[in-house]
């Protein structure tokens, strides 16, 4: 039996931080006891986000005739009248974070899911495509005309923190109309899509763009050589999903700036190293909305196109 404890049950990124151990196990079976059951004491089955149950189903499909059983809080409560269950092995999130407020960088190596090899990320991607019945699109250089750009939109659902809206979306839409011959544009709210449709959308996406957040855990479904561009609120952010992108072989560009004043909530709450020592300050900063400069976006997208031609389509 395995029990998995998460840093937070708020969103999919925190779930994958721990659960991706399963993909490490699949490549190193001899090093660990068999996975027959996994317990999730922080999640209720009737309230869990559909993306998570889909993620579990994809992993279980790799266990041939003996997929692991999952136990959520309801089942655990019913197993023992006194609420005592003993485990031999536990897997928990161990995060390494260093926040710098003012220079705009926070590094969390585990965001989006920890992999120890490219093969583990490839296994997750291939298993998802097979589970949902998708075949790989052609990546012939003769068929590449313009990159498919997906702009993530945030929806107010459970797990999403407030704020981080792109305040000039109408301007961004006009930008893509102006450059429709150079980029193929779409925008989606992944939170409102079925997991199967999310995977298909990412399979056909060349460049993923949006406000930094748990939606970037979906880079694992993009084909190697794709690009992710994550815009962070002023004064915070950066490379949250850089590590998972690296193992997924997706080029990650973290965009952040410190060009606006700190809000009053952060006054005198930064130490001599430029680090926030008060969580309330960070909560305010993370909820700030974003402005995307179209000229800056154009430079980033053209750089992304060069990467795509070099690594994904090999022109």
C-alpha positions as a LaTeX table, in Angstrom:
\begin{tabular}{lrrr}
\hline
Residue & $x$ (\AA) & $y$ (\AA) & $z$ (\AA) \\
\hline
Unk1 & 0.00 & 0.00 & 0.00 \\
Unk2 & 1.14 & 3.52 & $-0.76$ \\
Unk3 & $-0.20$ & 6.76 & 0.67 \\
Unk4 & 0.35 & 10.03 & $-1.18$ \\
Unk5 & 0.42 & 13.35 & 0.69 \\
Unk6 & 0.38 & 16.60 & $-1.24$ \\
Unk7 & 1.64 & 20.10 & $-0.52$ \\
Unk8 & $-1.88$ & 21.28 & $-1.34$ \\
Unk9 & $-5.02$ & 19.78 & $-2.83$ \\
Unk10 & $-5.85$ & 23.08 & $-4.51$ \\
Unk11 & $-4.87$ & 22.32 & $-8.10$ \\
Unk12 & $-3.57$ & 19.80 & $-10.60$ \\
Unk13 & 0.04 & 21.02 & $-10.44$ \\
Unk14 & 0.33 & 20.06 & $-6.77$ \\
Unk15 & $-1.26$ & 16.68 & $-7.47$ \\
Unk16 & 1.27 & 15.80 & $-10.17$ \\
Unk17 & 4.17 & 16.84 & $-7.92$ \\
Unk18 & 3.63 & 13.65 & $-5.97$ \\
Unk19 & 1.66 & 11.30 & $-8.20$ \\
Unk20 & 4.29 & 11.29 & $-10.95$ \\
Unk21 & 6.25 & 8.97 & $-8.69$ \\
Unk22 & 4.19 & 6.27 & $-10.38$ \\
Unk23 & 5.99 & 6.93 & $-13.67$ \\
Unk24 & 9.33 & 6.71 & $-11.89$ \\
Unk25 & 8.19 & 3.41 & $-10.37$ \\
Unk26 & 7.24 & 2.01 & $-13.79$ \\
Unk27 & 10.81 & 2.54 & $-14.99$ \\
Unk28 & 12.37 & 1.24 & $-11.76$ \\
Unk29 & 10.09 & $-1.55$ & $-10.58$ \\
Unk30 & 12.88 & $-3.56$ & $-8.99$ \\
Unk31 & 13.75 & $-0.70$ & $-6.65$ \\
Unk32 & 10.32 & $-0.39$ & $-4.99$ \\
Unk33 & 7.56 & $-2.59$ & $-3.55$ \\
Unk34 & 4.72 & $-3.26$ & $-5.97$ \\
Unk35 & 2.03 & $-0.62$ & $-6.23$ \\
Unk36 & $-1.26$ & $-2.37$ & $-5.60$ \\
Unk37 & $-3.15$ & 0.36 & $-3.73$ \\
Unk38 & $-2.77$ & 4.14 & $-3.45$ \\
Unk39 & $-4.52$ & 6.17 & $-0.74$ \\
Unk40 & $-5.38$ & 9.86 & $-1.14$ \\
Unk41 & $-6.48$ & 11.18 & 2.28 \\
Unk42 & $-6.67$ & 14.81 & 1.08 \\
Unk43 & $-9.22$ & 14.15 & $-1.65$ \\
Unk44 & $-12.90$ & 13.25 & $-1.63$ \\
Unk45 & $-13.99$ & 11.12 & $-4.56$ \\
Unk46 & $-17.22$ & 13.02 & $-5.13$ \\
Unk47 & $-15.43$ & 16.39 & $-5.16$ \\
Unk48 & $-12.17$ & 15.62 & $-6.97$ \\
Unk49 & $-11.38$ & 17.54 & $-10.14$ \\
Unk50 & $-12.13$ & 15.39 & $-13.28$ \\
Unk51 & $-8.60$ & 16.02 & $-14.59$ \\
Unk52 & $-7.23$ & 14.09 & $-11.61$ \\
Unk53 & $-9.43$ & 11.03 & $-12.07$ \\
Unk54 & $-8.45$ & 10.99 & $-15.74$ \\
Unk55 & $-4.78$ & 11.25 & $-14.78$ \\
Unk56 & $-5.24$ & 8.22 & $-12.52$ \\
Unk57 & $-6.98$ & 6.23 & $-15.26$ \\
Unk58 & $-4.17$ & 6.87 & $-17.73$ \\
Unk59 & $-1.53$ & 5.68 & $-15.25$ \\
Unk60 & $-3.57$ & 2.62 & $-14.26$ \\
Unk61 & $-3.80$ & 1.61 & $-17.94$ \\
Unk62 & $-0.04$ & 0.93 & $-17.89$ \\
Unk63 & $-0.35$ & $-1.78$ & $-15.24$ \\
Unk64 & $-1.71$ & $-4.37$ & $-17.70$ \\
Unk65 & $-4.17$ & $-6.74$ & $-15.99$ \\
Unk66 & $-3.47$ & $-5.58$ & $-12.44$ \\
Unk67 & $-4.06$ & $-1.83$ & $-12.18$ \\
Unk68 & $-3.67$ & $-0.28$ & $-8.78$ \\
Unk69 & $-6.73$ & 0.48 & $-6.67$ \\
Unk70 & $-7.40$ & 4.02 & $-5.47$ \\
Unk71 & $-8.84$ & 4.94 & $-2.09$ \\
Unk72 & $-10.08$ & 8.43 & $-1.37$ \\
Unk73 & $-11.12$ & 9.94 & 1.95 \\
Unk74 & $-14.59$ & 8.36 & 1.95 \\
Unk75 & $-13.22$ & 4.84 & 1.50 \\
Unk76 & $-10.51$ & 5.40 & 4.10 \\
Unk77 & $-13.06$ & 6.54 & 6.67 \\
Unk78 & $-15.08$ & 3.39 & 6.13 \\
Unk79 & $-12.12$ & 1.00 & 6.39 \\
Unk80 & $-11.53$ & 1.42 & 10.09 \\
Unk81 & $-14.03$ & 2.50 & 12.73 \\
Unk82 & $-11.29$ & 4.23 & 14.71 \\
Unk83 & $-9.78$ & 5.91 & 11.67 \\
Unk84 & $-6.42$ & 4.12 & 12.00 \\
Unk85 & $-4.75$ & 2.71 & 8.87 \\
Unk86 & $-1.08$ & 1.67 & 8.84 \\
Unk87 & 1.24 & 2.06 & 5.85 \\
Unk88 & 4.68 & 0.83 & 4.95 \\
Unk89 & 5.44 & 3.47 & 2.34 \\
Unk90 & 4.43 & 7.09 & 1.93 \\
Unk91 & 5.20 & 9.48 & $-0.92$ \\
Unk92 & 5.04 & 13.17 & $-0.10$ \\
Unk93 & 5.84 & 16.41 & $-1.84$ \\
Unk94 & 9.30 & 17.75 & $-1.10$ \\
Unk95 & 9.55 & 21.18 & $-2.63$ \\
Unk96 & 12.56 & 23.43 & $-2.98$ \\
Unk97 & 11.53 & 27.06 & $-3.19$ \\
Unk98 & 13.42 & 30.31 & $-3.16$ \\
Unk99 & 11.45 & 33.51 & $-3.53$ \\
Unk100 & 12.88 & 36.83 & $-4.50$ \\
Unk101 & 10.48 & 39.72 & $-4.42$ \\
Unk102 & 11.66 & 42.63 & $-6.48$ \\
Unk103 & 13.79 & 40.70 & $-8.95$ \\
Unk104 & 10.79 & 38.65 & $-9.99$ \\
Unk105 & 11.86 & 35.05 & $-9.59$ \\
Unk106 & 10.47 & 32.10 & $-7.67$ \\
Unk107 & 11.79 & 28.63 & $-8.37$ \\
Unk108 & 9.79 & 25.54 & $-7.40$ \\
Unk109 & 11.46 & 22.57 & $-9.00$ \\
Unk110 & 8.53 & 20.25 & $-8.47$ \\
Unk111 & 5.73 & 22.35 & $-9.96$ \\
Unk112 & 3.77 & 20.44 & $-12.55$ \\
Unk113 & 5.26 & 17.10 & $-11.57$ \\
Unk114 & 8.67 & 15.65 & $-10.83$ \\
Unk115 & 10.34 & 13.41 & $-13.39$ \\
Unk116 & 13.81 & 11.94 & $-13.09$ \\
Unk117 & 14.23 & 11.19 & $-16.78$ \\
Unk118 & 12.88 & 12.15 & $-20.18$ \\
Unk119 & 11.62 & 8.58 & $-20.55$ \\
Unk120 & 9.20 & 9.05 & $-17.64$ \\
Unk121 & 7.65 & 12.13 & $-19.23$ \\
Unk122 & 7.51 & 10.38 & $-22.61$ \\
Unk123 & 5.68 & 7.47 & $-20.96$ \\
Unk124 & 3.01 & 9.76 & $-19.55$ \\
Unk125 & 2.53 & 11.51 & $-22.89$ \\
Unk126 & 2.39 & 8.31 & $-24.93$ \\
Unk127 & 0.07 & 6.61 & $-22.44$ \\
Unk128 & $-2.34$ & 9.57 & $-22.62$ \\
Unk129 & $-2.42$ & 9.54 & $-26.41$ \\
Unk130 & $-3.05$ & 5.79 & $-26.45$ \\
Unk131 & $-5.67$ & 5.91 & $-23.69$ \\
Unk132 & $-7.72$ & 8.47 & $-25.61$ \\
Unk133 & $-7.05$ & 6.95 & $-29.05$ \\
Unk134 & $-5.03$ & 9.80 & $-30.57$ \\
Unk135 & $-2.41$ & 9.35 & $-33.26$ \\
Unk136 & 0.52 & 11.67 & $-33.81$ \\
Unk137 & 0.00 & 14.45 & $-36.34$ \\
Unk138 & 2.50 & 14.79 & $-39.15$ \\
Unk139 & 5.54 & 16.87 & $-38.26$ \\
Unk140 & 6.79 & 17.05 & $-41.82$ \\
Unk141 & 8.64 & 20.27 & $-42.56$ \\
Unk142 & 6.67 & 20.60 & $-45.80$ \\
Unk143 & 3.41 & 20.89 & $-43.82$ \\
Unk144 & 4.55 & 23.57 & $-41.39$ \\
Unk145 & 3.23 & 26.97 & $-42.41$ \\
Unk146 & 2.41 & 28.84 & $-39.20$ \\
Unk147 & 2.60 & 27.86 & $-35.51$ \\
Unk148 & $-0.63$ & 27.07 & $-33.70$ \\
Unk149 & $-0.78$ & 29.38 & $-30.66$ \\
Unk150 & $-3.08$ & 28.60 & $-27.74$ \\
Unk151 & $-3.83$ & 31.41 & $-25.27$ \\
Unk152 & $-4.90$ & 30.09 & $-21.87$ \\
Unk153 & $-7.81$ & 31.84 & $-20.21$ \\
Unk154 & $-8.36$ & 31.44 & $-16.47$ \\
Unk155 & $-11.77$ & 30.42 & $-15.15$ \\
Unk156 & $-13.01$ & 30.99 & $-11.60$ \\
Unk157 & $-13.20$ & 27.33 & $-10.56$ \\
Unk158 & $-12.10$ & 25.52 & $-7.43$ \\
Unk159 & $-8.32$ & 25.54 & $-7.15$ \\
Unk160 & $-7.70$ & 28.69 & $-9.17$ \\
Unk161 & $-6.51$ & 31.65 & $-7.15$ \\
Unk162 & $-8.28$ & 34.94 & $-7.92$ \\
Unk163 & $-6.75$ & 37.51 & $-10.23$ \\
Unk164 & $-4.02$ & 37.02 & $-12.83$ \\
Unk165 & $-6.36$ & 38.14 & $-15.60$ \\
Unk166 & $-4.88$ & 39.51 & $-18.82$ \\
Unk167 & $-6.37$ & 42.98 & $-18.77$ \\
Unk168 & $-5.80$ & 43.82 & $-22.46$ \\
Unk169 & $-7.22$ & 40.68 & $-24.03$ \\
Unk170 & $-9.12$ & 42.63 & $-26.68$ \\
Unk171 & $-5.85$ & 44.22 & $-27.76$ \\
Unk172 & $-4.23$ & 40.77 & $-27.87$ \\
Unk173 & $-7.06$ & 39.44 & $-30.03$ \\
Unk174 & $-6.63$ & 42.36 & $-32.46$ \\
Unk175 & $-2.91$ & 41.59 & $-32.50$ \\
Unk176 & $-3.55$ & 38.03 & $-33.68$ \\
Unk177 & $-6.02$ & 39.26 & $-36.31$ \\
Unk178 & $-3.29$ & 41.57 & $-37.61$ \\
Unk179 & $-0.78$ & 38.72 & $-37.74$ \\
Unk180 & $-3.17$ & 35.96 & $-38.85$ \\
Unk181 & $-0.87$ & 35.09 & $-41.73$ \\
Unk182 & 1.99 & 34.43 & $-39.29$ \\
Unk183 & 0.20 & 32.67 & $-36.40$ \\
Unk184 & $-2.86$ & 30.43 & $-36.08$ \\
Unk185 & $-4.62$ & 31.65 & $-32.93$ \\
Unk186 & $-7.00$ & 29.99 & $-30.48$ \\
Unk187 & $-7.95$ & 30.60 & $-26.87$ \\
Unk188 & $-9.36$ & 28.11 & $-24.38$ \\
Unk189 & $-10.35$ & 27.70 & $-20.75$ \\
Unk190 & $-8.88$ & 24.28 & $-20.07$ \\
Unk191 & $-10.70$ & 24.05 & $-16.74$ \\
Unk192 & $-14.02$ & 23.85 & $-18.61$ \\
Unk193 & $-12.88$ & 21.16 & $-21.05$ \\
Unk194 & $-13.08$ & 17.40 & $-20.65$ \\
Unk195 & $-9.65$ & 15.83 & $-19.97$ \\
Unk196 & $-9.77$ & 14.00 & $-23.30$ \\
Unk197 & $-10.32$ & 17.28 & $-25.13$ \\
Unk198 & $-7.55$ & 18.97 & $-23.15$ \\
Unk199 & $-5.06$ & 16.34 & $-24.27$ \\
Unk200 & $-6.11$ & 16.65 & $-27.92$ \\
Unk201 & $-5.89$ & 20.44 & $-27.80$ \\
Unk202 & $-2.35$ & 20.34 & $-26.41$ \\
Unk203 & $-1.33$ & 17.65 & $-28.90$ \\
Unk204 & $-2.04$ & 20.10 & $-31.73$ \\
Unk205 & $-0.60$ & 23.18 & $-29.99$ \\
Unk206 & 2.81 & 24.53 & $-30.96$ \\
Unk207 & 2.98 & 27.47 & $-28.54$ \\
Unk208 & 1.14 & 27.65 & $-25.21$ \\
Unk209 & 0.74 & 31.20 & $-23.86$ \\
Unk210 & $-0.95$ & 32.51 & $-20.74$ \\
Unk211 & $-0.79$ & 33.76 & $-17.18$ \\
Unk212 & 1.49 & 31.58 & $-15.06$ \\
Unk213 & $-0.56$ & 28.98 & $-13.21$ \\
Unk214 & $-1.43$ & 25.32 & $-12.87$ \\
Unk215 & $-2.64$ & 25.17 & $-16.48$ \\
Unk216 & 1.00 & 24.90 & $-17.50$ \\
Unk217 & 1.10 & 21.41 & $-16.01$ \\
Unk218 & $-0.46$ & 20.47 & $-19.35$ \\
Unk219 & 2.88 & 20.94 & $-21.14$ \\
Unk220 & 3.34 & 17.18 & $-20.67$ \\
Unk221 & 0.77 & 16.65 & $-23.45$ \\
Unk222 & 2.59 & 18.84 & $-25.98$ \\
Unk223 & 4.89 & 17.22 & $-28.50$ \\
Unk224 & 8.65 & 17.60 & $-27.93$ \\
Unk225 & 9.99 & 20.76 & $-29.48$ \\
Unk226 & 6.90 & 22.81 & $-28.59$ \\
Unk227 & 7.10 & 26.09 & $-26.66$ \\
Unk228 & 5.40 & 27.40 & $-23.49$ \\
Unk229 & 5.37 & 31.14 & $-22.66$ \\
Unk230 & 4.22 & 31.91 & $-19.11$ \\
Unk231 & 3.56 & 35.53 & $-18.09$ \\
Unk232 & 3.76 & 36.21 & $-14.35$ \\
Unk233 & 2.18 & 39.06 & $-12.36$ \\
Unk234 & 4.45 & 42.03 & $-11.60$ \\
Unk235 & 7.23 & 41.44 & $-9.03$ \\
Unk236 & 6.76 & 37.67 & $-8.74$ \\
Unk237 & 6.91 & 34.54 & $-10.82$ \\
Unk238 & 9.30 & 33.15 & $-13.35$ \\
Unk239 & 10.22 & 29.52 & $-13.77$ \\
Unk240 & 7.62 & 27.46 & $-11.89$ \\
Unk241 & 7.10 & 24.96 & $-14.70$ \\
Unk242 & 10.57 & 25.07 & $-16.19$ \\
Unk243 & 11.68 & 21.68 & $-14.84$ \\
Unk244 & 8.63 & 19.70 & $-15.95$ \\
Unk245 & 8.87 & 21.42 & $-19.35$ \\
Unk246 & 12.52 & 20.46 & $-19.63$ \\
Unk247 & 11.77 & 16.77 & $-19.09$ \\
Unk248 & 8.82 & 17.01 & $-21.48$ \\
Unk249 & 11.24 & 18.59 & $-23.98$ \\
Unk250 & 9.13 & 21.73 & $-24.23$ \\
Unk251 & 11.00 & 25.04 & $-24.40$ \\
Unk252 & 9.79 & 27.12 & $-21.44$ \\
Unk253 & 9.97 & 30.93 & $-21.46$ \\
Unk254 & 9.12 & 32.56 & $-18.14$ \\
Unk255 & 8.20 & 36.22 & $-18.54$ \\
Unk256 & 8.16 & 38.54 & $-15.51$ \\
Unk257 & 8.85 & 42.15 & $-14.65$ \\
Unk258 & 9.36 & 44.44 & $-11.67$ \\
Unk259 & 8.41 & 47.70 & $-13.31$ \\
Unk260 & 5.42 & 48.59 & $-11.12$ \\
Unk261 & 5.42 & 49.74 & $-7.47$ \\
Unk262 & 4.78 & 47.27 & $-4.68$ \\
Unk263 & 1.22 & 47.34 & $-3.33$ \\
Unk264 & 0.70 & 48.70 & 0.21 \\
Unk265 & 0.30 & 45.14 & 1.55 \\
Unk266 & 4.00 & 44.55 & 0.87 \\
Unk267 & 5.34 & 47.70 & 2.51 \\
Unk268 & 8.17 & 46.91 & 4.95 \\
Unk269 & 7.59 & 43.19 & 4.42 \\
Unk270 & 10.73 & 42.42 & 2.45 \\
Unk271 & 14.02 & 41.49 & 4.08 \\
Unk272 & 17.54 & 42.63 & 3.15 \\
Unk273 & 17.83 & 39.86 & 0.54 \\
Unk274 & 14.76 & 41.07 & $-1.32$ \\
Unk275 & 12.70 & 38.14 & $-0.06$ \\
Unk276 & 9.18 & 38.34 & 1.27 \\
Unk277 & 8.85 & 37.02 & 4.80 \\
Unk278 & 5.07 & 37.52 & 4.97 \\
Unk279 & 2.79 & 35.19 & 3.04 \\
Unk280 & 0.13 & 37.91 & 2.82 \\
Unk281 & 2.42 & 39.91 & 0.56 \\
Unk282 & 2.86 & 37.02 & $-1.83$ \\
Unk283 & $-0.88$ & 36.35 & $-1.89$ \\
Unk284 & $-1.48$ & 39.92 & $-3.01$ \\
Unk285 & 1.25 & 39.84 & $-5.63$ \\
Unk286 & 0.05 & 36.57 & $-7.13$ \\
Unk287 & $-3.46$ & 37.99 & $-7.53$ \\
Unk288 & $-2.30$ & 40.98 & $-9.56$ \\
Unk289 & $-3.56$ & 41.20 & $-13.14$ \\
Unk290 & $-1.24$ & 41.25 & $-16.15$ \\
Unk291 & $-0.69$ & 43.47 & $-19.15$ \\
Unk292 & 0.92 & 41.82 & $-22.17$ \\
Unk293 & 2.77 & 44.19 & $-24.47$ \\
Unk294 & 1.89 & 43.13 & $-28.05$ \\
Unk295 & 5.30 & 44.17 & $-29.39$ \\
Unk296 & 7.00 & 42.05 & $-26.72$ \\
Unk297 & 4.63 & 39.18 & $-27.49$ \\
Unk298 & 5.54 & 39.41 & $-31.18$ \\
Unk299 & 9.25 & 39.08 & $-30.38$ \\
Unk300 & 8.57 & 36.07 & $-28.15$ \\
Unk301 & 6.39 & 34.35 & $-30.73$ \\
Unk302 & 8.92 & 34.88 & $-33.49$ \\
Unk303 & 11.62 & 33.44 & $-31.24$ \\
Unk304 & 9.31 & 30.52 & $-30.55$ \\
Unk305 & 8.86 & 30.01 & $-34.29$ \\
Unk306 & 12.62 & 29.75 & $-34.76$ \\
Unk307 & 12.71 & 27.11 & $-32.02$ \\
Unk308 & 9.85 & 25.17 & $-33.62$ \\
Unk309 & 11.53 & 25.14 & $-36.99$ \\
Unk310 & 14.79 & 23.98 & $-35.46$ \\
Unk311 & 13.58 & 21.35 & $-33.00$ \\
Unk312 & 9.98 & 20.34 & $-33.70$ \\
Unk313 & 9.69 & 20.51 & $-37.47$ \\
Unk314 & 13.43 & 20.54 & $-38.28$ \\
Unk315 & 13.27 & 22.84 & $-41.27$ \\
\hline
\end{tabular}
